[in-house]
Coordinates of C-alpha atoms in Angstrom, one line a residue:
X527 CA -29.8 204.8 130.1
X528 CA -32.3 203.3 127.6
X529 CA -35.4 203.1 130.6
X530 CA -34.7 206.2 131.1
X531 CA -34.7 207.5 127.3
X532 CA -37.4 205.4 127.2
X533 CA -39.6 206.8 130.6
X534 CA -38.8 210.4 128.5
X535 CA -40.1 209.5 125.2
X536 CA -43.2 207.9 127.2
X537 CA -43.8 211.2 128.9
X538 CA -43.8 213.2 126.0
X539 CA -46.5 211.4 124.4
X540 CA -48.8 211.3 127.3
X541 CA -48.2 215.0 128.0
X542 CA -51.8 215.3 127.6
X543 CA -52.8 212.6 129.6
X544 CA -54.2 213.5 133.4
X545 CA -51.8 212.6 135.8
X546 CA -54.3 210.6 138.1
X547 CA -54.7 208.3 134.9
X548 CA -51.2 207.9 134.0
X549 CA -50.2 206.3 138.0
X550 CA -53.5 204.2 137.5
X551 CA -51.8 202.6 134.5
X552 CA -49.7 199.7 135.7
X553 CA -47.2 200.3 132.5
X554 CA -46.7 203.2 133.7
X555 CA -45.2 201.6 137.1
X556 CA -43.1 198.9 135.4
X557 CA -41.5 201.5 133.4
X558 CA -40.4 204.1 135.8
X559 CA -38.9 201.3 138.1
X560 CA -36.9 200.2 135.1
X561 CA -35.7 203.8 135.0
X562 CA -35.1 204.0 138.5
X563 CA -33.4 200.6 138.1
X564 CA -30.9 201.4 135.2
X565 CA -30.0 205.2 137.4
X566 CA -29.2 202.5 140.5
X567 CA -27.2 200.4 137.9
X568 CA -25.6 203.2 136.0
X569 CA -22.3 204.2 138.5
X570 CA -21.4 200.7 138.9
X571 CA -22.3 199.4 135.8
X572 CA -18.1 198.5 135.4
X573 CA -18.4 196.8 138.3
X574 CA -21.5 194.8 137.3
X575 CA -20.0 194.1 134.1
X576 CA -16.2 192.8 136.0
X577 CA -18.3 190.1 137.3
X578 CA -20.5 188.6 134.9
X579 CA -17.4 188.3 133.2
X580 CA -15.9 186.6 136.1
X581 CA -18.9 184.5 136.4
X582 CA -18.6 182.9 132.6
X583 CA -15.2 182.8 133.4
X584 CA -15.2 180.5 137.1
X585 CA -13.7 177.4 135.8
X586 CA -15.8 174.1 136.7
X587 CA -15.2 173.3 140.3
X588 CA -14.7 169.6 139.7
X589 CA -12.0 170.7 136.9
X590 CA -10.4 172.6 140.1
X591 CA -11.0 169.2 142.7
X592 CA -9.4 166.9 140.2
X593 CA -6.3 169.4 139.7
X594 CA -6.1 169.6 143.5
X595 CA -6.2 166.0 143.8
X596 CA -3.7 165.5 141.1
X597 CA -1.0 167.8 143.0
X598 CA -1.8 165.9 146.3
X599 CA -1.1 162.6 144.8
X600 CA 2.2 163.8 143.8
X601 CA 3.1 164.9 147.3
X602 CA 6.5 163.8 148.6
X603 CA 5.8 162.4 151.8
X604 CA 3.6 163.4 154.4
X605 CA 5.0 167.0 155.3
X606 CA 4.6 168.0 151.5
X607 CA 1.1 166.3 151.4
X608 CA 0.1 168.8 154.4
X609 CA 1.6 172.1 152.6
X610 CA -0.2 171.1 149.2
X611 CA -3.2 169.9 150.4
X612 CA -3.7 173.3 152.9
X613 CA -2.9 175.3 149.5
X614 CA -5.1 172.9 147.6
X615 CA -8.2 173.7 150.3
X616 CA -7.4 177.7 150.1
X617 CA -7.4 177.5 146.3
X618 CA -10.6 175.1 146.2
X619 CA -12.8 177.5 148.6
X620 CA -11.3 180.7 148.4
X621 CA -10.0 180.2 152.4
X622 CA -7.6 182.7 153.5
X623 CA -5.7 180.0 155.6
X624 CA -5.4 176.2 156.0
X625 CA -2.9 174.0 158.0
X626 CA -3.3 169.9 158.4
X627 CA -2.3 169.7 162.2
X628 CA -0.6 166.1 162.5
X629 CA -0.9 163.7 165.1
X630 CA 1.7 164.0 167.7
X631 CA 1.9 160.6 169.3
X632 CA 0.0 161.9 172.7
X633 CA -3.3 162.0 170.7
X634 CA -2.8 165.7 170.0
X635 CA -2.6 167.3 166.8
X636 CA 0.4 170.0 165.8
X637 CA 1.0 172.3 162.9
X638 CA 4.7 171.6 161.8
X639 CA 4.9 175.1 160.9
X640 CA 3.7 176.7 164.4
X641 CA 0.9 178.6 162.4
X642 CA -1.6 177.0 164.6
X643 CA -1.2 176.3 168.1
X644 CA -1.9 172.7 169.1
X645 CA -5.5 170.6 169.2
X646 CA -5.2 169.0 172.6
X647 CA -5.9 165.1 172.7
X648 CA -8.6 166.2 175.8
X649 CA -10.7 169.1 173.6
X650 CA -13.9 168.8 173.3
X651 CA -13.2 169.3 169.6
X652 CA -10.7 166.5 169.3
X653 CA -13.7 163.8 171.5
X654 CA -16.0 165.3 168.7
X655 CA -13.9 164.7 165.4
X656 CA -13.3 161.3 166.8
X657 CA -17.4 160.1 167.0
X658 CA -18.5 161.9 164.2
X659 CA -15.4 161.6 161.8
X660 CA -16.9 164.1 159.7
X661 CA -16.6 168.1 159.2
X662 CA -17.6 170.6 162.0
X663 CA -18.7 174.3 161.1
X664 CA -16.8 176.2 163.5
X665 CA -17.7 179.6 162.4
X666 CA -19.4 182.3 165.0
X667 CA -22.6 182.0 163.8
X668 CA -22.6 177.9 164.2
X669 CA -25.0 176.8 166.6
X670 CA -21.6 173.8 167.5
X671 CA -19.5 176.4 168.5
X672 CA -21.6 177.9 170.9
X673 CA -22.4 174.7 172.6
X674 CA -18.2 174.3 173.1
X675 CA -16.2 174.6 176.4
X676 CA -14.5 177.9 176.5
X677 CA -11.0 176.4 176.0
X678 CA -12.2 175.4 172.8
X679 CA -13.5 178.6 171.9
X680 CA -10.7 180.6 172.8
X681 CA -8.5 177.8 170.7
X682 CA -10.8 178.3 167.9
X683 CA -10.9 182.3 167.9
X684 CA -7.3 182.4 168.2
X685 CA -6.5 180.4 165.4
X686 CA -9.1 182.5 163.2
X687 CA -10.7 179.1 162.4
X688 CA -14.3 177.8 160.5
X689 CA -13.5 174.4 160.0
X690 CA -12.1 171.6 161.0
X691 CA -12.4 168.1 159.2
X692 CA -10.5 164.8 160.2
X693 CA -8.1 163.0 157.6
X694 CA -8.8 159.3 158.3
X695 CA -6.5 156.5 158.3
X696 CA -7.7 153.6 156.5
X697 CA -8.8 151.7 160.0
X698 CA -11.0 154.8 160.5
X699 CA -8.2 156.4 163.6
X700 CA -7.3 160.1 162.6
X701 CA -4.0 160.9 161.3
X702 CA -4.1 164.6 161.2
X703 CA -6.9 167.9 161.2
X704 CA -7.5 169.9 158.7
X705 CA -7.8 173.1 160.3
X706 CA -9.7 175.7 158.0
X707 CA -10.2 179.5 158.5
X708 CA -12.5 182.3 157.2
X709 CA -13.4 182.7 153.5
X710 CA -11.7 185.4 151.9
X711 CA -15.1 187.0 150.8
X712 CA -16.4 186.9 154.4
X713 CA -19.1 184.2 153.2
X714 CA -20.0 181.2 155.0
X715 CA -19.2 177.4 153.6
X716 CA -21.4 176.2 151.5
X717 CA -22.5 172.5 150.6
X718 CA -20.5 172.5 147.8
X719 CA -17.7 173.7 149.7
X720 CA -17.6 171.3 152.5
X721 CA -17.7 168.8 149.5
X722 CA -14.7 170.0 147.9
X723 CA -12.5 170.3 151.3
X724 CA -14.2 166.7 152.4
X725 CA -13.0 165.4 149.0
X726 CA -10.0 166.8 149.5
X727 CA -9.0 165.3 152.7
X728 CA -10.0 162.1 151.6
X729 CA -7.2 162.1 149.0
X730 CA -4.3 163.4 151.4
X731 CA -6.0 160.4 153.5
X732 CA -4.6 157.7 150.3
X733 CA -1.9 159.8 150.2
X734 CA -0.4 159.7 153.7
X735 CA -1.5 156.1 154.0
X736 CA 0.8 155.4 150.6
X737 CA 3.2 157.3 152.3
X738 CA 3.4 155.7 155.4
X739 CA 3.3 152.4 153.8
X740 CA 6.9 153.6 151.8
X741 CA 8.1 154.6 155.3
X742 CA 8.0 151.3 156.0
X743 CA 9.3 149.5 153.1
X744 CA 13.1 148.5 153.4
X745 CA 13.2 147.1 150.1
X746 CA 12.9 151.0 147.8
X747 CA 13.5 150.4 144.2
X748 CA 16.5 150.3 142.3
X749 CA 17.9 153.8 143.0
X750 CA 15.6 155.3 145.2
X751 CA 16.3 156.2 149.0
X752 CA 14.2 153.9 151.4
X753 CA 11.7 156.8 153.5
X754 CA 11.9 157.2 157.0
X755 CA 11.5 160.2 159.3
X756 CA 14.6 161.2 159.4
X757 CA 13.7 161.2 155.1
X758 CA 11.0 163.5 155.4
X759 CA 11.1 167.4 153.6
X760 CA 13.2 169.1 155.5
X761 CA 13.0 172.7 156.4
X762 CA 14.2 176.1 154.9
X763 CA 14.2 179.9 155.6
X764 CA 12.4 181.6 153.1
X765 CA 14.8 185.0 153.7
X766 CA 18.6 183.2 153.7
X767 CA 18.0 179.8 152.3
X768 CA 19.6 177.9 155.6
X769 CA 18.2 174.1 155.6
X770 CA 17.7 172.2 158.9
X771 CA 15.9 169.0 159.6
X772 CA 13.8 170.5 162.8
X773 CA 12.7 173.5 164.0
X774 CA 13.8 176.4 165.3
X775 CA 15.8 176.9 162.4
X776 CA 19.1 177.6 163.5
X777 CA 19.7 181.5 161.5
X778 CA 17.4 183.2 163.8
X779 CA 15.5 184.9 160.8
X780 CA 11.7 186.3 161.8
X781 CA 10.7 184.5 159.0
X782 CA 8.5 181.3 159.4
X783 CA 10.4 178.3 157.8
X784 CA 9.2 176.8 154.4
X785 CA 8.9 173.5 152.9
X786 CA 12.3 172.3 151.5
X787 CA 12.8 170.3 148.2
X788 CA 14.6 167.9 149.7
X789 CA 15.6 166.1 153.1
X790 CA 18.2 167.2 155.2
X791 CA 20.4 164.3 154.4
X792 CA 20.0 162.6 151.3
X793 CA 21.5 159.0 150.3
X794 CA 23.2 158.9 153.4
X795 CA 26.0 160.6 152.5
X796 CA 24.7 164.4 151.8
X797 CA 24.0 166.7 154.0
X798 CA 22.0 169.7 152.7
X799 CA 23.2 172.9 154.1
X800 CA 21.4 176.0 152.1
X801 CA 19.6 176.9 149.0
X802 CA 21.4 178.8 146.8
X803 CA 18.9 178.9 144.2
X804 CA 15.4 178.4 142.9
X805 CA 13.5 179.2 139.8
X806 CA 10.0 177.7 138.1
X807 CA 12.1 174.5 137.1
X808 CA 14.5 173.7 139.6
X809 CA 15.9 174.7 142.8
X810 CA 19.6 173.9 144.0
X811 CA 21.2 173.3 147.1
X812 CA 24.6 173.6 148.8
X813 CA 25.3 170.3 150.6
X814 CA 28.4 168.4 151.6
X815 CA 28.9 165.4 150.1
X816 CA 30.1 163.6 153.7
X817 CA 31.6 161.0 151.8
X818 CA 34.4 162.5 150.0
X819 CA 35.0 165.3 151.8
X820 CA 33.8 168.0 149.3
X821 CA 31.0 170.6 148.9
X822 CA 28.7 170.1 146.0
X823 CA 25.7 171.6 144.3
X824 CA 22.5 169.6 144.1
X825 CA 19.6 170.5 141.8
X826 CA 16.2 169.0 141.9
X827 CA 12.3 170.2 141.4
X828 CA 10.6 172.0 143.4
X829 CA 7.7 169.7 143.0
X830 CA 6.8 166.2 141.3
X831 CA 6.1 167.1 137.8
X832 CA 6.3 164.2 134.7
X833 CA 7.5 166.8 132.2
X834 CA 9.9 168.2 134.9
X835 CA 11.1 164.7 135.6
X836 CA 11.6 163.8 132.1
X837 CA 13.6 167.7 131.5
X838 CA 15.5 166.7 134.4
X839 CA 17.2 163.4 133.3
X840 CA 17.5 164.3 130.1
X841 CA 20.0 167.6 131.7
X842 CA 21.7 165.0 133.4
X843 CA 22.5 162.2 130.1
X844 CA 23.3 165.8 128.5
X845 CA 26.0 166.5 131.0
X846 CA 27.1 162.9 131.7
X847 CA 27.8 162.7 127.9
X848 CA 30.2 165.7 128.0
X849 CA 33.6 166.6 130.0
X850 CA 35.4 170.4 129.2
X851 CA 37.3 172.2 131.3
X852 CA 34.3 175.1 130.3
X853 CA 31.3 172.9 131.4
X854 CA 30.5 172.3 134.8
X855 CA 30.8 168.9 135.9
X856 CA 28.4 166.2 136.9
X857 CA 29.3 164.0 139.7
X858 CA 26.1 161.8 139.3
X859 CA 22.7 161.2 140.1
X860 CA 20.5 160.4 143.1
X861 CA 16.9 159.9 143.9
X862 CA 14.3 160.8 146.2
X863 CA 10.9 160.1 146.1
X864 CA 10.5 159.5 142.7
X865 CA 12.3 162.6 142.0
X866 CA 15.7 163.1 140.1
X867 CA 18.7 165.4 141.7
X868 CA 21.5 166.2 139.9
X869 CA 24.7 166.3 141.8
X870 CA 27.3 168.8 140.1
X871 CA 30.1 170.5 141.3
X872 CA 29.9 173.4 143.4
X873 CA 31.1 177.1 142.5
X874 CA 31.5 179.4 145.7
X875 CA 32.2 182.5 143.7
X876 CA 28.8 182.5 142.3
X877 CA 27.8 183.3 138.7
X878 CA 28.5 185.6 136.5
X879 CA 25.5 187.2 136.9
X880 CA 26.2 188.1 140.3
X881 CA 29.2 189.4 139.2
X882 CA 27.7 191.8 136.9
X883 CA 25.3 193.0 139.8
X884 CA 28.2 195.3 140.8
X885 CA 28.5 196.9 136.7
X886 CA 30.9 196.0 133.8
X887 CA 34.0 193.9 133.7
X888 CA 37.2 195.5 132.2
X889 CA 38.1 194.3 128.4
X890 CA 40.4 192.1 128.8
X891 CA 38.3 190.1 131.4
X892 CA 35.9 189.9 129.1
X893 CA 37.6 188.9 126.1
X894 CA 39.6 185.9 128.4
X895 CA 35.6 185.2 129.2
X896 CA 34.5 184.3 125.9
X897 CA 37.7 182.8 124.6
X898 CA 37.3 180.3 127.1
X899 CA 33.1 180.0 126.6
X900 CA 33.6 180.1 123.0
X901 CA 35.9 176.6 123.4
X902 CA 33.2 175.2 125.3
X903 CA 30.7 175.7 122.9
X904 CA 32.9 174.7 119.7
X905 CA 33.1 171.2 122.0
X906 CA 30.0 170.8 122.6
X907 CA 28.5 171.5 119.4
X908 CA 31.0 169.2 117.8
X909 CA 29.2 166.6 119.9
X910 CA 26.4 167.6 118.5
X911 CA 25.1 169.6 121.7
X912 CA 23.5 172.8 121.6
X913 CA 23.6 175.0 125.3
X914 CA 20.3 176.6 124.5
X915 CA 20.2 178.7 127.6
X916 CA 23.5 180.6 127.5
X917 CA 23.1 183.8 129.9
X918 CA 25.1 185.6 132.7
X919 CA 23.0 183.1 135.6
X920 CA 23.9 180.1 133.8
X921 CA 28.0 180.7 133.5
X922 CA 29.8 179.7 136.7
X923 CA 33.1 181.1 138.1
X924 CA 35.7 178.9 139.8
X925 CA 38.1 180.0 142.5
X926 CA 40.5 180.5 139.9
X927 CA 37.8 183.2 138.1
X928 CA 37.5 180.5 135.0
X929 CA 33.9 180.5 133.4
X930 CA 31.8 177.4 132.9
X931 CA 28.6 176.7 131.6
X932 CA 25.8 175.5 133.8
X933 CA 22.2 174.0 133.5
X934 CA 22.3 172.4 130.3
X935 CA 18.2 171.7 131.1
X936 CA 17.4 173.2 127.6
X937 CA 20.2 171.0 125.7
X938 CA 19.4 170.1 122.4
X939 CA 20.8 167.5 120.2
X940 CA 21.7 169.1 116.9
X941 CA 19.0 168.3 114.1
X942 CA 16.7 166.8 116.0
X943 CA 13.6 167.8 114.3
X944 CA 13.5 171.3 117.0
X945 CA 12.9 169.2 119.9
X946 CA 12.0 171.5 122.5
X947 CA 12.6 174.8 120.9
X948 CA 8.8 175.9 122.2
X949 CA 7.7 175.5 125.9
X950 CA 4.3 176.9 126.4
X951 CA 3.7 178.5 123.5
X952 CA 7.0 180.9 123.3
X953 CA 10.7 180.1 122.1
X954 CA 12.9 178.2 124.6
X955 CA 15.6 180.2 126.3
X956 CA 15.7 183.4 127.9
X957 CA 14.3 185.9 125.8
X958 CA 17.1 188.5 126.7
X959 CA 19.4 186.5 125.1
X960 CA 17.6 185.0 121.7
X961 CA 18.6 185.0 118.8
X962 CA 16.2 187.3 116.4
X963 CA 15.6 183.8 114.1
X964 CA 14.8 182.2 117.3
X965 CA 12.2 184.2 118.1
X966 CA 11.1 183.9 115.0
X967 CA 10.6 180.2 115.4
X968 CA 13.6 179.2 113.3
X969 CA 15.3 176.0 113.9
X970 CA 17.5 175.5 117.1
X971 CA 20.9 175.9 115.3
X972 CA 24.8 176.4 116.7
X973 CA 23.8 180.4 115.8
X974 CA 21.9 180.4 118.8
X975 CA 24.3 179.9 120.9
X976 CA 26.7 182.1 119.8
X977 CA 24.0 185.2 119.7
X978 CA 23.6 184.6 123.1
X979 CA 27.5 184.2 124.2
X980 CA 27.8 187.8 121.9
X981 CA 24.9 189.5 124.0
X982 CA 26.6 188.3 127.3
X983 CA 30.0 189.2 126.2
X984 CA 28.4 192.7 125.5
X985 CA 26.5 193.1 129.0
X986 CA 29.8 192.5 130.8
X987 CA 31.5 194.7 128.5
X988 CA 29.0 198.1 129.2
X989 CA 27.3 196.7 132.2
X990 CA 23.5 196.0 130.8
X991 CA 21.8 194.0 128.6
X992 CA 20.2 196.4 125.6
X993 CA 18.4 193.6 124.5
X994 CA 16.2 193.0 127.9
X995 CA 13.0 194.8 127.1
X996 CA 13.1 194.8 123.4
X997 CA 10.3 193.9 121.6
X998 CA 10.4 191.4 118.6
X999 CA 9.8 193.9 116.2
X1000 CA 12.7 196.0 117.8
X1001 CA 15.3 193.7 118.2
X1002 CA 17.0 193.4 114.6
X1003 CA 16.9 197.6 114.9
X1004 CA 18.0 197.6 118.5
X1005 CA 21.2 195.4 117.2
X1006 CA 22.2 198.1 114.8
X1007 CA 21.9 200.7 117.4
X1008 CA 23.8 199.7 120.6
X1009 CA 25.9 202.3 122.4
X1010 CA 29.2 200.7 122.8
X1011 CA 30.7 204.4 124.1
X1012 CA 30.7 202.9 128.2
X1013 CA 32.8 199.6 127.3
X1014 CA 35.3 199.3 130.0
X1015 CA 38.6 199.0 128.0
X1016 CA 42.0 200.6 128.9
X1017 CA 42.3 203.0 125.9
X1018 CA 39.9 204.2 123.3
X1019 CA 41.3 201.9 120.8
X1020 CA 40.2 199.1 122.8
X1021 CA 37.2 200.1 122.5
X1022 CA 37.1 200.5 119.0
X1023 CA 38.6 197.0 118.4
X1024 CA 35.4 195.9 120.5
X1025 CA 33.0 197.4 118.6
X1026 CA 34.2 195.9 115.7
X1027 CA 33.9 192.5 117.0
X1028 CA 30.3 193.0 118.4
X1029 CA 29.1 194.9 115.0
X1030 CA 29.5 191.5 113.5
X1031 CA 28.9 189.1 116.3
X1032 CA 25.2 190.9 116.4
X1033 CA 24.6 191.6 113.3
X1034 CA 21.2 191.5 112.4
X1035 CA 21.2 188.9 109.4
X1036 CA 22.9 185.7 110.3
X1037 CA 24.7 185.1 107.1
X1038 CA 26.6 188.1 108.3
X1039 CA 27.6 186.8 112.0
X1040 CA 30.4 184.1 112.8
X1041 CA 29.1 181.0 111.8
X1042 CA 31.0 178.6 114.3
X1043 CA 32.1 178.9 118.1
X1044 CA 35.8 178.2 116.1
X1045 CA 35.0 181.9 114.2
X1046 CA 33.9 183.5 117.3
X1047 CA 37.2 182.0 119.3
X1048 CA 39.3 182.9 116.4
X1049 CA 37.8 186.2 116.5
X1050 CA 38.7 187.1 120.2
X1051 CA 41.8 185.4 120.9
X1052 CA 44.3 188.7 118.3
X1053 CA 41.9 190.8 121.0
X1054 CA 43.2 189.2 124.2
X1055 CA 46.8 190.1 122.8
X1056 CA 46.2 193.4 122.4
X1057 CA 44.0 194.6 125.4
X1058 CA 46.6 192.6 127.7
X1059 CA 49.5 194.5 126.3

């Protein structure tokens, strides 16, 4: 708008100016066309503004290359190097697809996901790849692809692909393609993206070699599992979980199969069958321990991390260290690929969070619940343990309907200087279920966990947690204001009897809560007696 208010204020002074002489005056000119330009700018001037923003924002691409590189390091053999570094290349250019096509023994090259159909030894693309050993531009207006047999053509427009680039083994023979499509924006590849994807490859190259060179090892380290094929990711359906060391998966879901966290046997002795759950900091398994006989429950990372590594033992010397009947129970620990997995005893009825997917529990159920959690706790804080993550997802049920604590990944030893009570930037735990201190950055204490058994103790009571989407500011109010009207109990006194036992459990000031998981026990246990009668 200012050219314009600008052109205006020019006018009004020259109003008595000819006109002839004002468009022989080149000022004139340079002004109206910064009018003209500032209109043109005006309706998209959000627009404009969205990307210059973006543009300060674009984080260095050699920052990006040497995260990408890092990730691909870290790959767990060679089917995990080929699904990070195809992620890696999408992420580094902005690709909408990537696969690394591997070779198959024939001199072919095959996707192990069937995303791309397979480079045949005979192409003309695959002779090419071999001479040159360097990228090829593939996209329609490439000169190369013009200049191709039609097979290769009709390979290339079926697979929607732009690039191809050869990952070298180090005697200069090709180990797989890296088969590239179209950039998102519709753009071609630049220099500085063929860099990026070329530098890229070369690392998966280090990477597969070290891989291979572990595949053939038969001395592993002290408690790692020596690689071989049959050691390799398996795979897993993305829509029921169903594990299986080849494809077709045997479910029949439409779904194309993902990139498991572990193989389909592991240590020889157990042999994965499902995943039955996953989350940013593990992912567990069902698998039969072939052994003994017996299913258990094995949960590793999803990817090669050093902090999650270091999380991960530390859950298992936390476990190892404890045995109650309300704790789960940790029958040891393997290794793969560098990576730890926790083998713990299986629960086929689920959590109790899945319970509470189908509403409330009566009373009584939920008193017997936290008289036996409350035990736990007063054990494991007399050891000098605190849970840290107590919540519905984390309490197992047995076949006999007994609870037991799970995932003791946030564990804490009692006065230890708050070891991990932030994790990037926000109090550890579950925010549904923290303690108001605790998100006020107070130190981890036995309180914690008892706030958190109270809250669950009160969602299976009435069905929901009223402390899910409160705010910080909210949550010492929200406590004081809880509808305990729809708890589940057999007679109105029941209820009553309940409220008075949450008023205190959840009161805002801590002074004024049970102090100890013996209180809290103490508290419950005249209950059970009551609503059982």
């Amino acid at each position: 708008m200012a050219p314009l208010a600008v052109l205006l204020a020019a006018a009004y002074q020259a109003r008595h100016v000819a006109i002839a002489d004002v468009a022989s005056d080149r000022r004139a000119w340079l002004l109206l066309a910064s009018a003209a330009a500032g209109c043109l700018l005006l309706p998209n001037r959000a627009g404009l503004f969205d990307w210059l923003r973006g543009f300060r924002r674009t984080p260095d691409h050699r920052e990006r290359l040497a995260d990408a590189v890092e990730r691909v390091r870290l790959a767990r053999g060679r089917r995990e190097i080929a699904v990070v570094t195809a992620r890696a290349v999408c992420d580094a250019v902005r690709a909408d697809s990537a696969r690394l096509l591997i070779e198959s023994g024939d001199g072919s090259f095959t996707d192990s996901f069937g995303q791309v159909t397979p480079l045949r030894a005979d192409a003309a693309v695959t002779r090419i790849l071999r001479e040159s050993r360097t990228a090829l531009d593939l996209a329609p207006e490439h000169t190369l692809r013009a200049l191709l047999p039609a097979a290769d053509r009709d390979w290339i427009a079926e697979n929607g692909l732009h690039l191809v680039v050869p990952l070298e083994h180090r005697d200069g023979t090709i180990a797989a393609v890296l088969a590239v499509g179209a950039k998102e924006d519709g753009g071609a590849f630049d220099r500085r993206d063929r860099w990026l994807v070329t530098t890229l490859t070369s690392a998966a190259a280090g990477a597969w070699d070290a891989a291979a060179a572990a595949a053939a090892n038969t001395t592993p380290s002290p408690g790692d599992v020596a690689d071989s094929a049959g050691d390799e990711a398996a795979f897993e359906c993305v829509a029921c979980g169903i594990v299986a060391g080849a494809k077709p998966l045997p479910c029949g879901c439409d779904d194309p199969p993902a990139l498991a966290s572990l193989p389909h046997r592991l240590a020889a002795k157990f042999l994965i069958e499902r995943r039955i759950g996953a989350g940013a900091m593990g992912v567990v398994y069902l698998a039969r321990d072939t052994t003994l006989g017996r299913e258990v429950a094995l949960k590793t990372l999803p990817d090669l991390r050093d902090d999650g590594v270091r999380r991960l033992r530390e859950e298992a010397h936390a476990m190892a260290a404890l045995n109650h009947e309300a704790l789960a129970t940790l029958y040891g620990l393997e290794r793969w690929r560098r990576t730890p997995v926790l083998v713990v005893e299986y629960f086929p009825n689920g959590t109790l969070a899945r319970r509470l997917a189908g509403g409330g529990m009566p009373a009584p159920a939920v008193v017997d619940i936290g008289v036996r959690l409350a035990e736990g706790l007063r054990y494991m804080h007399a050891n000098g343990v605190l849970h840290r993550d107590v919540k519905p997802s984390n309490i197992a049920l047995a076949s006999s309907g007994a609870p037991k604590l799970l995932d003791f990944g946030l564990a804490t030893v009692i006065g230890a200087a708050s070891r991990g009570a932030v994790l990037r930037g926000h109090p550890a735990g579950t925010p549904a279920y923290l303690a108001p201190e605790a998100r006020a950055g107070a130190t981890p204490g036995p309180g914690f966990d008892l706030w958190a058994l109270s809250v669950v103790l009160l969602e299976a009571a009435i069905g929901w947690n009223p402390f899910a989407a409160a705010r910080p500011a909210r949550l010492l109010r929200r406590a004081l204001y809880v509808d305990l009207a729809t708890i589940s109990a057999p007679a109105p006194a029941a209820a009553t009897v309940l409220t008075a036992f949450f008023a205190r459990a959840l009161a805002p000031r801590p002074d004024d809560r049970f102090q100890t998981a013996h209180d809290l026990r103490a508290a419950l246990e005249p209950l059970a007696g009551t609503l059982h009668t």
